[in-house]
Coordinates of C-alpha atoms in Angstrom, one line a residue:
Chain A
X5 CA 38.8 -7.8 -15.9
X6 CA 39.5 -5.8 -19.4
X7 CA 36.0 -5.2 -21.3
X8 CA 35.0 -7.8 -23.1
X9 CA 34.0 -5.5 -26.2
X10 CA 36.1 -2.4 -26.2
X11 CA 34.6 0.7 -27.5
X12 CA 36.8 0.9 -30.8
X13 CA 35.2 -2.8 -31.3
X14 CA 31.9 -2.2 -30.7
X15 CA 32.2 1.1 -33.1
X16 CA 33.1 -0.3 -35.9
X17 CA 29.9 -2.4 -36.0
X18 CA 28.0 0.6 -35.0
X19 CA 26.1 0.6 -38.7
X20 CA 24.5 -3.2 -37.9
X21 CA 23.9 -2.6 -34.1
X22 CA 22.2 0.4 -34.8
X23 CA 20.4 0.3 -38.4
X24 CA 20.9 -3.4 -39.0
X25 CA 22.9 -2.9 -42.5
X26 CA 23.5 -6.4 -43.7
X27 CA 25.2 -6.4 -47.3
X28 CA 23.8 -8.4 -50.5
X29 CA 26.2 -10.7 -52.7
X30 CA 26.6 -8.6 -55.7
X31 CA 26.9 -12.6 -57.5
X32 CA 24.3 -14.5 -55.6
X33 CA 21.7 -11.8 -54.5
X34 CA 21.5 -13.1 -51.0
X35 CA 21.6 -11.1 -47.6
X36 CA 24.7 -11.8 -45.1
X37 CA 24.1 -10.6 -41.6
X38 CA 26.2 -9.8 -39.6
X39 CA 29.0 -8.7 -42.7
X40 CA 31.4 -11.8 -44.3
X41 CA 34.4 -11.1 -46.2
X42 CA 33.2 -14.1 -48.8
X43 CA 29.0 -14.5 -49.1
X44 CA 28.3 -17.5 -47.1
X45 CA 25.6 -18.4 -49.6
X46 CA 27.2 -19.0 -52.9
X47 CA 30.5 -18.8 -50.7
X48 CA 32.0 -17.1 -54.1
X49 CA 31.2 -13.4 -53.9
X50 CA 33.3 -11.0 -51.9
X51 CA 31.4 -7.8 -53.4
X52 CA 28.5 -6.7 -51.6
X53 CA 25.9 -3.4 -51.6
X54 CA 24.6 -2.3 -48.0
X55 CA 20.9 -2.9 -47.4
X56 CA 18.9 -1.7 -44.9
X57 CA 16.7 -5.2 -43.1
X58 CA 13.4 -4.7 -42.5
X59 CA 14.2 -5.6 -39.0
X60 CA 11.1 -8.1 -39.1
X61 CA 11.0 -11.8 -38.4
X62 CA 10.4 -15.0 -36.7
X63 CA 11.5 -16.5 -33.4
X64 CA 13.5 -19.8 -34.8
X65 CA 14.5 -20.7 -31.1
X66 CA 14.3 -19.2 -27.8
X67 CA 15.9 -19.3 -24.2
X68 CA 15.1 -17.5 -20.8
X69 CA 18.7 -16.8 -19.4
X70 CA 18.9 -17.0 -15.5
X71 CA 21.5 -15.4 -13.2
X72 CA 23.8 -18.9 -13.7
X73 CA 23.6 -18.7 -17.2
X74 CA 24.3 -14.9 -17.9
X75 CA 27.9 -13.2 -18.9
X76 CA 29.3 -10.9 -15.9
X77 CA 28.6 -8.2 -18.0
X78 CA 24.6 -8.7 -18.0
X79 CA 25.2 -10.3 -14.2
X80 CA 23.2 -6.9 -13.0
X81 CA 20.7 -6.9 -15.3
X82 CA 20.1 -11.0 -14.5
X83 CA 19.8 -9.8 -11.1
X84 CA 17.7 -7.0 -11.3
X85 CA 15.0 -9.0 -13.3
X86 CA 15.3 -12.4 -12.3
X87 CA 16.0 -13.7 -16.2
X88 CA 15.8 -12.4 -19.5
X89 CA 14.9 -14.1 -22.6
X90 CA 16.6 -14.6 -25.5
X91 CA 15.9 -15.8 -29.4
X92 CA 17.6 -16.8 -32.8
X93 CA 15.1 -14.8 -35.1
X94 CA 14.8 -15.3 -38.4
X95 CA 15.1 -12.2 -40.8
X96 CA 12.4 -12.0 -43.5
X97 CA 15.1 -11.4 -45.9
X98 CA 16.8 -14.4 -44.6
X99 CA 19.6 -13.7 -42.1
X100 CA 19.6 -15.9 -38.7
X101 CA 20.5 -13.4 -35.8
X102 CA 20.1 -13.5 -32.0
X103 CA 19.3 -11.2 -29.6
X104 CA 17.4 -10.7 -26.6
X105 CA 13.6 -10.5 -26.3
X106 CA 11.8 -7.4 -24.5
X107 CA 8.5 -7.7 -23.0
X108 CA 7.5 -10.8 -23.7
X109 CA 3.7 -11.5 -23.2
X110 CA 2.6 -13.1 -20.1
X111 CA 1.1 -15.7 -21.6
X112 CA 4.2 -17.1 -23.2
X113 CA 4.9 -17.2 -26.7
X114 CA 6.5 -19.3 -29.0
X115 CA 8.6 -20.3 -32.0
X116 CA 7.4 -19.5 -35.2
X117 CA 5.9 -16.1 -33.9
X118 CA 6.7 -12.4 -35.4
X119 CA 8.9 -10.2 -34.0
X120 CA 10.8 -6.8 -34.8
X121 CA 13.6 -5.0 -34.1
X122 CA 13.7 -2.2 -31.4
X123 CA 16.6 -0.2 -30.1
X124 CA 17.7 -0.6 -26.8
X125 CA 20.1 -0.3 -24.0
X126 CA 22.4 -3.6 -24.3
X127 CA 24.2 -3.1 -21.4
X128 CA 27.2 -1.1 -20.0
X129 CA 30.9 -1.4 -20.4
X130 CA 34.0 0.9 -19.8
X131 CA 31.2 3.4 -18.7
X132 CA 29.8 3.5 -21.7
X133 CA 26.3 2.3 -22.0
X134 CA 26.0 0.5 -25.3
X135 CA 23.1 0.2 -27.7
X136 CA 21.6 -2.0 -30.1
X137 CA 18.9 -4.0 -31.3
X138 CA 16.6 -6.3 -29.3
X139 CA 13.7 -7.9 -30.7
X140 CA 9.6 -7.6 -29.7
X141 CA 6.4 -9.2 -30.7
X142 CA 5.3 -7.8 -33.9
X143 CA 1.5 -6.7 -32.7
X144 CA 3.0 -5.2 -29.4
X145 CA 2.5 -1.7 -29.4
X146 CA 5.4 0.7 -27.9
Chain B
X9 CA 50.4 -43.3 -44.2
X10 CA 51.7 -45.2 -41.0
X11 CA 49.6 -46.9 -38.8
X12 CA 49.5 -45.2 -35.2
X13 CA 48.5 -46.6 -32.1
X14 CA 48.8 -46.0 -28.4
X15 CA 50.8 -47.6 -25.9
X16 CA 50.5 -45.6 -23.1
X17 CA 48.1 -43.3 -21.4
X18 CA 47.6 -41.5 -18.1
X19 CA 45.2 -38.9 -16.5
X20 CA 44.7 -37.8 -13.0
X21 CA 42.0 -37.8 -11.5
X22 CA 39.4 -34.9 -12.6
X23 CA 38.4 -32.5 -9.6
X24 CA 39.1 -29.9 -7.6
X25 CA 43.1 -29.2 -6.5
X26 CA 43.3 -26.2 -4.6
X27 CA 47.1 -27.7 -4.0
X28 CA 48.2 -27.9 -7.9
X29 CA 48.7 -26.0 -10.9
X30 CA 49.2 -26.7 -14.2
X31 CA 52.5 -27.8 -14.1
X32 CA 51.6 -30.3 -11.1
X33 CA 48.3 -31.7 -12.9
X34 CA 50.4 -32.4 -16.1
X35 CA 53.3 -33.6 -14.3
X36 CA 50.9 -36.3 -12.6
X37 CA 49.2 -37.3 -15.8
X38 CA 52.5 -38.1 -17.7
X39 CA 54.5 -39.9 -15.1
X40 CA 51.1 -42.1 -14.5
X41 CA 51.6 -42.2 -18.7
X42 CA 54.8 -43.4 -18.5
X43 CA 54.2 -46.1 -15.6
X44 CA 51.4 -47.7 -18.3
X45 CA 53.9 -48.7 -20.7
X46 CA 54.0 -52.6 -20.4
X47 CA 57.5 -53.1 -21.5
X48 CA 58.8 -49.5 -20.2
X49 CA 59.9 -46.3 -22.5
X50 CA 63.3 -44.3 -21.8
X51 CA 61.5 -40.6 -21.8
X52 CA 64.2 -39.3 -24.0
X53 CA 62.7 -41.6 -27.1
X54 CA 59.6 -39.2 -26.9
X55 CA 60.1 -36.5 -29.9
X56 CA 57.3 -34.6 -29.8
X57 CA 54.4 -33.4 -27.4
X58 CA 50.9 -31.4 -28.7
X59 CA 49.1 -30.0 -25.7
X60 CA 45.9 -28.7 -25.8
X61 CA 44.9 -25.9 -23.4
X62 CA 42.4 -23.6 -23.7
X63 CA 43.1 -20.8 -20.8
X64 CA 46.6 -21.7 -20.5
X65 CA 45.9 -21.9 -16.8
X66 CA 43.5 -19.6 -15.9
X67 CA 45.5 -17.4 -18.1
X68 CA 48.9 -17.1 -16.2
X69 CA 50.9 -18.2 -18.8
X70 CA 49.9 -16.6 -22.3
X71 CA 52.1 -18.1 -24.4
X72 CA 54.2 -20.8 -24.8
X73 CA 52.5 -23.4 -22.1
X74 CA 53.8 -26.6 -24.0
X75 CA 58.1 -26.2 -23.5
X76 CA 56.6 -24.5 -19.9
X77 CA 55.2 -28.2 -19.2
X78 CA 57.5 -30.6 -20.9
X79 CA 60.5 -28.7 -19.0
X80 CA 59.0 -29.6 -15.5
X81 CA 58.6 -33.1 -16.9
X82 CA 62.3 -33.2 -18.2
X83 CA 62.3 -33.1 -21.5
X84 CA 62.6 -29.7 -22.5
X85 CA 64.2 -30.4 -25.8
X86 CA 61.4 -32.4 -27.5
X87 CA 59.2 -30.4 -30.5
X88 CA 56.2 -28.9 -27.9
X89 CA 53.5 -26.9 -28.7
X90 CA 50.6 -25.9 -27.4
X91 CA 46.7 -26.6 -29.2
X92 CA 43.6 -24.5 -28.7
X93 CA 40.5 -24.9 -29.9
X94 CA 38.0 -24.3 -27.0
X95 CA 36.7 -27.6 -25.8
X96 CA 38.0 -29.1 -28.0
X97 CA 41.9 -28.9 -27.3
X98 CA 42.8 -32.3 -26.2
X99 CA 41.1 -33.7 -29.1
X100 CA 43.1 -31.4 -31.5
X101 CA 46.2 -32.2 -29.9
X102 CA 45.1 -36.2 -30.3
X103 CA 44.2 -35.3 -33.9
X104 CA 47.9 -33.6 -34.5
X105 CA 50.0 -35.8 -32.5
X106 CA 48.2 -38.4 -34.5
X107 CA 49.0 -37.4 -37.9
X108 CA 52.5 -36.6 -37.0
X109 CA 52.8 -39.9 -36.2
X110 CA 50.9 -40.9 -39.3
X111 CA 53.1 -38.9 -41.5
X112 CA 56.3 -41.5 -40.5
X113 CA 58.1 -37.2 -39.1
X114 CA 58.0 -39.1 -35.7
X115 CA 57.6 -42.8 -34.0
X116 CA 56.6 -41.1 -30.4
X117 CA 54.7 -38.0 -29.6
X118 CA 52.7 -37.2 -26.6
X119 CA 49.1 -36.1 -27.1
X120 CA 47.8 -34.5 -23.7
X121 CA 45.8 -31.7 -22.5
X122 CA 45.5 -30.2 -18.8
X123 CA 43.0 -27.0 -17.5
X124 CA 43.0 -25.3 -14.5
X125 CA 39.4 -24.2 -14.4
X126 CA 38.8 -24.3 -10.1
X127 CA 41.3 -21.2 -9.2
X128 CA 39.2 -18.8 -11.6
X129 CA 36.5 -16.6 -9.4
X130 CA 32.9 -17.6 -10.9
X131 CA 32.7 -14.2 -12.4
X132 CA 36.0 -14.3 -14.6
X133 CA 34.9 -18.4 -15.2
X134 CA 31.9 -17.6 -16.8
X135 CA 33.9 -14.2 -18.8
X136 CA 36.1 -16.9 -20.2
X137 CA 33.2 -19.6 -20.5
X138 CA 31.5 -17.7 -23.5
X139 CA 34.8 -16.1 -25.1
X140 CA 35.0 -19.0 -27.4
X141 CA 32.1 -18.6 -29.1
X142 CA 30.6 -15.9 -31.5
X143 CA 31.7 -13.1 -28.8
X144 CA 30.3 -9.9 -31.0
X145 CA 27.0 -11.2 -31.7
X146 CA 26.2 -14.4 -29.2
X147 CA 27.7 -12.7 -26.1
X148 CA 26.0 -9.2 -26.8
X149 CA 22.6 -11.1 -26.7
X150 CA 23.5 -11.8 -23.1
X151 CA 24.4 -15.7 -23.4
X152 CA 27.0 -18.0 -22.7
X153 CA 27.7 -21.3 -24.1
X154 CA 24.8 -22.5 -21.9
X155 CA 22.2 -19.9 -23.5
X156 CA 23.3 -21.4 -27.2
X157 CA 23.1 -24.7 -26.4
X158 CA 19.7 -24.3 -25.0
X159 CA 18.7 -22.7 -28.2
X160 CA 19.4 -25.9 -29.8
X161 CA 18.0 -28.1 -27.1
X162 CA 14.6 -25.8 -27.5
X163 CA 14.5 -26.4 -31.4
X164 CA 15.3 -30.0 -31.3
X165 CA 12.2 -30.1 -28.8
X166 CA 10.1 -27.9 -31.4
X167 CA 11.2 -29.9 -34.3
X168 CA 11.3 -33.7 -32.8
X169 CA 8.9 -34.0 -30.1
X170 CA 11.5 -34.5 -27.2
X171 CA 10.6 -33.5 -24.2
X172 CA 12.5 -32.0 -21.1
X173 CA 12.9 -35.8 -19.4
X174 CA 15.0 -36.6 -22.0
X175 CA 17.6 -34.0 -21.1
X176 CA 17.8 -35.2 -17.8
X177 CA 18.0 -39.2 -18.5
X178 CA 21.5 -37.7 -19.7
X179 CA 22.1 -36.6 -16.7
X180 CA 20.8 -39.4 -14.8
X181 CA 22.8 -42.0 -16.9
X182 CA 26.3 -40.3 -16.8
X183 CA 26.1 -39.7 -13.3
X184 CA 24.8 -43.2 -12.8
X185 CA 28.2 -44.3 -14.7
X186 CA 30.7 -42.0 -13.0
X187 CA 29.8 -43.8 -9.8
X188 CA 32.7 -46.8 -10.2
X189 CA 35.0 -44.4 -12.0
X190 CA 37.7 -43.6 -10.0
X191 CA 39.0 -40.8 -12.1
X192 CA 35.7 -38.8 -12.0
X193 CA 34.7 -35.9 -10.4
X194 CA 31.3 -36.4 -8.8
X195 CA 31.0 -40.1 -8.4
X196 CA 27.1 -39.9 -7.0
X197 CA 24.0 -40.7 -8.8
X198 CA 21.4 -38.4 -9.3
X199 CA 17.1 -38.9 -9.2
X200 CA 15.0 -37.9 -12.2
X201 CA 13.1 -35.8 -9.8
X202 CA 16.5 -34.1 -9.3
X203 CA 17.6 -33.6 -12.5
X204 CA 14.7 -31.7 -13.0
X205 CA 14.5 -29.3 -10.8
X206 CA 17.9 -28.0 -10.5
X207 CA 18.6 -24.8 -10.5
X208 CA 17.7 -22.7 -13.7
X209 CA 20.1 -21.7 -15.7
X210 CA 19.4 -21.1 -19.6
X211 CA 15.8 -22.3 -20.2
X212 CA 15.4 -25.6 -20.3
X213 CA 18.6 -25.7 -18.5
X214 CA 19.0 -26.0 -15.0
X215 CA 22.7 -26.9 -13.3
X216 CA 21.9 -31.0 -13.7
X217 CA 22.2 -30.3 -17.2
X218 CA 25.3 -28.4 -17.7
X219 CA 29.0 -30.4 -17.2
X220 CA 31.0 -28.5 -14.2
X221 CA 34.0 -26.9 -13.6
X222 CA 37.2 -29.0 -13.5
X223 CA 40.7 -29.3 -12.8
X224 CA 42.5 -31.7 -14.5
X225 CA 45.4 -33.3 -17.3
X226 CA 45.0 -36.4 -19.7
X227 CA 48.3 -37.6 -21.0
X228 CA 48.7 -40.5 -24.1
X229 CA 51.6 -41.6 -25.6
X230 CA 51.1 -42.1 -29.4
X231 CA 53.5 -44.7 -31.4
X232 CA 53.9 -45.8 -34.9
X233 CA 52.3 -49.1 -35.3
X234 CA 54.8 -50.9 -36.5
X235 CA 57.0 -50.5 -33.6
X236 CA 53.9 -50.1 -30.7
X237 CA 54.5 -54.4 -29.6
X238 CA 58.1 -53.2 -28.7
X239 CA 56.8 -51.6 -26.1
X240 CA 53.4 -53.4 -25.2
X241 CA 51.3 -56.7 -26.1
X242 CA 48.3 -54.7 -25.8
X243 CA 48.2 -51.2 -28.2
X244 CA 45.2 -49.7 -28.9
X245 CA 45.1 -49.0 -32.4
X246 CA 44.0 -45.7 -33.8
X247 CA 42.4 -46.3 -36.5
X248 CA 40.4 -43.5 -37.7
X249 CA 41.2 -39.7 -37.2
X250 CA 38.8 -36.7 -38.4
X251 CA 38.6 -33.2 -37.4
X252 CA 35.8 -30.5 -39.0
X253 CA 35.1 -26.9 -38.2
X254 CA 31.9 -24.7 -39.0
X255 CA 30.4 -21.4 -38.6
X256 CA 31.6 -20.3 -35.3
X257 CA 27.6 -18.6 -34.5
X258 CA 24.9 -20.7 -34.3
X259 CA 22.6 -17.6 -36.6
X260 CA 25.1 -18.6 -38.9
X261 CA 24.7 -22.3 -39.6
X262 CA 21.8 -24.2 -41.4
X263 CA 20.4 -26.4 -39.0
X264 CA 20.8 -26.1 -34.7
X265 CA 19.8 -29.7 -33.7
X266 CA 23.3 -31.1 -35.5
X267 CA 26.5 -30.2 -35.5
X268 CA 27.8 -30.2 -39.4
X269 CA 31.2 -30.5 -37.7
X270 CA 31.1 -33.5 -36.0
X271 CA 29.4 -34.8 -39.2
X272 CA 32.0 -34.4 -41.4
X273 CA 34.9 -35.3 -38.9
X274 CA 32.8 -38.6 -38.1
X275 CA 32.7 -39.7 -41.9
X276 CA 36.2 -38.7 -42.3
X277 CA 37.5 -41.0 -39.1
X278 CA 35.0 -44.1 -40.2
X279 CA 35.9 -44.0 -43.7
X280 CA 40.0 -44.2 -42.5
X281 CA 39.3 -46.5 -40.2
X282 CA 37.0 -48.8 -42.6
X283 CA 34.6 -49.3 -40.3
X284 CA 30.8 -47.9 -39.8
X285 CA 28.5 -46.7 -36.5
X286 CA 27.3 -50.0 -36.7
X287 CA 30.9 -51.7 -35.3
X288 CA 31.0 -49.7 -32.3
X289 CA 31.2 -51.4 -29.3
X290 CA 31.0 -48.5 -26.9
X291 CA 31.5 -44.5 -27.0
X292 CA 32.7 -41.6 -25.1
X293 CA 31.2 -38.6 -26.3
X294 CA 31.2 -34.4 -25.8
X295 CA 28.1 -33.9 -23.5
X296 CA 29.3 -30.5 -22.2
X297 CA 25.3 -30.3 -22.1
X298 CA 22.8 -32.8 -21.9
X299 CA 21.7 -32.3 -25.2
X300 CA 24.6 -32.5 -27.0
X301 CA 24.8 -35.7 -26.2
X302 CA 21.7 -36.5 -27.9
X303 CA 22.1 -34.7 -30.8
X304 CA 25.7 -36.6 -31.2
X305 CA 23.4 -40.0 -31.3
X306 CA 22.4 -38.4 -35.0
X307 CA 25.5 -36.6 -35.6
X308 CA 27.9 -39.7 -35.3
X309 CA 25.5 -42.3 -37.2
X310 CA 24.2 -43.8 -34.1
X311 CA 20.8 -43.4 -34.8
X312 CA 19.1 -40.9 -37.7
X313 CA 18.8 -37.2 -37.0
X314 CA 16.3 -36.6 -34.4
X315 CA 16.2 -39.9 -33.5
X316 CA 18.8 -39.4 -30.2
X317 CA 16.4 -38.7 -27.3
X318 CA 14.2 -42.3 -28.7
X319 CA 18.0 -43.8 -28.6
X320 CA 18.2 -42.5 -25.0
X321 CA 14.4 -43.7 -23.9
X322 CA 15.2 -46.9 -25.0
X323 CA 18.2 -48.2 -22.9
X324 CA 20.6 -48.7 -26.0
X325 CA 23.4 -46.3 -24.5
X326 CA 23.2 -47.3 -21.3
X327 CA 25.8 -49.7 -19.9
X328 CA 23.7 -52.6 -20.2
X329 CA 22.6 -51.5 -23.5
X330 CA 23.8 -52.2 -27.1
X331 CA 26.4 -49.2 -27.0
X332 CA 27.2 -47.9 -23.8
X333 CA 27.8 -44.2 -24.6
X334 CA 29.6 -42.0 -21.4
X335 CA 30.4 -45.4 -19.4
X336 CA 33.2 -43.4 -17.4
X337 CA 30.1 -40.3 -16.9
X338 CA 31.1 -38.2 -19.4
X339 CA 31.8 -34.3 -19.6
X340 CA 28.6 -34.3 -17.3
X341 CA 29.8 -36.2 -14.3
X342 CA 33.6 -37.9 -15.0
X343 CA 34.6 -33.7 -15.5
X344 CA 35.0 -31.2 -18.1
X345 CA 38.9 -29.5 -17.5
X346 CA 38.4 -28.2 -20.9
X347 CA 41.9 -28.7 -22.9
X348 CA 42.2 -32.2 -21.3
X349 CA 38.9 -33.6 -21.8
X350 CA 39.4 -34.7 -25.2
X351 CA 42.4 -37.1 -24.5
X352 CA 40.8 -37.9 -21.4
X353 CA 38.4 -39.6 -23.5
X354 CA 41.1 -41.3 -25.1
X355 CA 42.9 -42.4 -21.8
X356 CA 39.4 -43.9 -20.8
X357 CA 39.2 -45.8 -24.2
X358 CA 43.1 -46.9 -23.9
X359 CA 42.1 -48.9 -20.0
X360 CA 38.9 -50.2 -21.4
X361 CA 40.1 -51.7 -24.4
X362 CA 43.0 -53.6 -22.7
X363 CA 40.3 -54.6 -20.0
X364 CA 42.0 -52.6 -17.2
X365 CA 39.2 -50.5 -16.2
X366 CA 40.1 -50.6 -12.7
X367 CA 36.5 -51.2 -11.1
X368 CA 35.4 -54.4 -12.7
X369 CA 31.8 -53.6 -12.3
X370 CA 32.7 -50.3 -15.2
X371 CA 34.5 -53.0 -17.1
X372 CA 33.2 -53.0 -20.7
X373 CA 33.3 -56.8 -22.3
X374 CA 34.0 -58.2 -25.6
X375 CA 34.9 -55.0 -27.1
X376 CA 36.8 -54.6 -30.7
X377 CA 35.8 -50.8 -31.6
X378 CA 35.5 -47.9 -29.8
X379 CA 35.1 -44.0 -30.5
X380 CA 35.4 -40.9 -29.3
X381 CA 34.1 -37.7 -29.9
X382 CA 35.2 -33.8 -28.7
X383 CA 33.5 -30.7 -29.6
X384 CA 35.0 -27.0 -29.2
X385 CA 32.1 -24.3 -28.4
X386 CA 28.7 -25.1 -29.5
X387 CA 30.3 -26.8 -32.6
X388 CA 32.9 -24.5 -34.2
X389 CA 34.7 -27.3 -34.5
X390 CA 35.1 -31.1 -33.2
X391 CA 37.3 -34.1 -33.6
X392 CA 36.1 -37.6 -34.0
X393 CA 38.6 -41.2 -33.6
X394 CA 37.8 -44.7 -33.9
X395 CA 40.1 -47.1 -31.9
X396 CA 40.8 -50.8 -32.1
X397 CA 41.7 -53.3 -29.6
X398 CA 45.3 -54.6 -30.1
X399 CA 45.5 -57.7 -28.5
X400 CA 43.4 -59.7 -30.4

């Protein structure tokens, strides 16, 4: 079984993975993330200027993945902890993205609740243990 | 345009063949095809042949599948090619067979589709399961297709009020109708209390609510009109044709509890066809998860948005009901071999409209208009036709 993202891939998305850099529609003003040739919003512009996202936002929808449901490449990480949960979230500048969830509270949570960005582990491939961006509840302290 | 209708159609049954490949399933569909034909069809007439096929059999065969298959069928001269869009192969190859018909290029094209899901270990199934969607974003959140429909099915529950039941009366209902259908793949019904407490497998997914894996062909022989009583007293017509695609991630599209695709392919195939939601007589529609057959209610006019799981509680797509949806089980229970199930749909449509549905309890009565409806991924893309009965 090849990787299913190879290195080179995942590299060259290193600056949204790791910083979430989305780029704004030099025409329309409006935030695409992840990167579009053409801005999906005024579907007109292909001129952009990186922007840092505040990495805040709202849970839109949310899942709990279980060992069934879960790519091979997260199989272990099913296993190890039963499930994991992920959202769509909801960008305040916009942007839909989805991720996965860490420590959610015991006592459940739902949509509509604030969340940011954190930087974790994804997962590893090619023995090369990936990183990105997960998402938390916004009050949660580290 | 020219009119196009079908006058043939063939599938075997959807399962598990340890015993056949590719070749084997397709060969089994077509000659079955070919026996439909009322008035018989020398093979050699057949000009063309669109085959959708997602994996190309589990991947053995990257390229080139189509001449591959219509050389073990004898015809290794005819224009084939092979059509891939996820799920949504077979209907693609319907929607290009048909309008190669359409365009008076040719008078008889095959429009099939065949997957060999059942020889693939679990662990390279559910690699290739969510390789069709938004792989750099979706799949690095840790989900498959099941994890993005059940980000759907989680806001359609925030936003409308269903509740988890109505997933599984999906299930319950399509496994109900696969019973009597010969060509399905777990004929057995299912309890409520079952379907809901399967297995987990993407929250609120358990196993009742996800369609399987399947081997399987469909194979339907596509004719101009004008020539289709040469060959039978009873075409099907096909009347309508529309295909749509969208944003291939869900983060990416405006709403999650509709699929803009099959929106716009369903408006394109009723406005061809002249006719509304409201003159279907029964449907077969993409329930690769329980709630996308709900949220296809909306999507193809049935109901209004929002409005499918009320649909559902209320009896209207059950057999009995005003328009059966799934009468032959659906993706859910009848099988899902992924590049065949959309002209699978169509080979089901083709026996019901000429009242040859084999089991007469399945039988469908009175019926003028039906449709059909495939979906690749999550909704990257999806088909839509509306048939007529020919024998009236």
């Amino acid at each position: 079984m090849g990787a299913h993202i190879s290195i080179p891939m995942y590299q060259r998305a290193v600056a949204q993975r790791y910083r979430l850099v989305g780029q704004k529609c030099t025409k329309c003003g409006k935030i695409n993330f992840p990167p579009k040739a053409v801005c999906k919003y005024c579907q007109a512009g292909n001129e952009f200027e990186n922007v840092s996202l505040s990495g805040k936002g709202k849970i839109y929808s949310k899942t709990v993945i279980a060992g069934g449901g879960a790519p091979p490449e997260f199989a272990e990480e099913a296993k190890c902890k039963g499930s994991y949960p992920v959202a769509i979230v909801e960008l305040d500048e916009g942007p839909r993205i989805i991720a996965q969830l860490v420590n959610p509270p015991e006592e459940g949570y739902s949509i509509g609740m604030p969340v940011e960005a954190v930087f974790r582990k994804i997962y590893e491939e090619e023995g090369v243990i990936r990183y990105g961006f997960k998402f938390r509840m916004a009050a949660q302290s580290v | 345009m020219e009119g196009v209708a079908i006058i043939g159609a063939g599938q075997t049954k959807y399962g598990d063949y340890p015993n056949k490949g590719v070749k084997e399933l397709f060969a089994e569909a077509y000659l079955e095809m070919l026996q439909s034909i009322d008035q018989g069809l020398e093979p050699q007439q057949i000009q063309a042949a669109y085959i959708g096929c997602l994996s190309s059999g589990s991947g053995f065969q990257l390229g080139q599948l189509a001449p591959l298959l219509m050389g073990h069928v004898g015809l290794p001269n005819v224009n084939a090619v092979r059509i891939e869009n996820a799920c949504a192969s077979g209907g693609y190859a319907l929607y290009n067979a048909a309008c190669a018909v359409a365009s008076g290029k040719y008078d008889l094209v095959i429009a099939a589709g065949v997957e060999k899901m059942r020889d693939v270990s679990s662990s390279k199934g559910r690699y290739w399961l969510g390789v069709s969607g938004d792989t750099e974003y979706e799949r690095l959140a840790g989900s498959t297709f099941a994890g993005i429909y059940a980000l759907m099915a989680a806001r359609y529950m925030y936003d409308y009020g269903m509740k988890r039941e109505h997933l599984s009366m999906v299930a319950v209902k399509n496994h109900r109708n696969a019973v009597a259908n010969p060509k399905a793949q777990f004929r057995k019904e299912i309890t409520m209390e079952q379907a809901l407490k399967g297995v987990p497998v993407a929250h609120p997914f358990n196993v009742w609510d996800c369609s399987p894996t399947t081997d399987g062909a469909a194979v339907v022989l596509l004719c101009n009109a004008k020539l289709a009583k040469d060959f039978t007293d009873k075409p099907v017509y096909l009347r309508g044709f529309g295909a749509a695609s969208d944003y291939l991630a869900i983060h990416d599209r405006n709403s999650i509890t509709s699929l803009a695709a099959t929106r716009k392919a369903a408006a394109e195939a009723y406005k061809q066809a002249g006719v509304g939601p409201k003159d279907i007589n029964f449907a077969e529609v993409h329930d690769c998860f329980t709630i996308a057959e709900i949220m296809a209610y909306g999507d193809l006019g049935f109901c209004e948005e929002g409005r499918g799981h009320i649909l559902l509680e209320e009896g209207y797509t059950r057999p009995d009901g005003k328009l059966p949806v799934n009468a032959s089980g659906g993706l859910k229970a009848k099988g899902h071999p992924i590049g065949a199930t959309g002209c699978g749909m169509a080979v089901e449509i083709f026996k019901q409209l000429r009242d040859e549905a084999q089991e007469p309890s399945r039988q469908i009565k009175n019926a003028r208009f039906a449709l059909s409806h495939n979906v690749g991924g999550s909704g990257g893309t999806a088909a839509v036709f509306v048939y007529q009965r020919g024998d009236e």
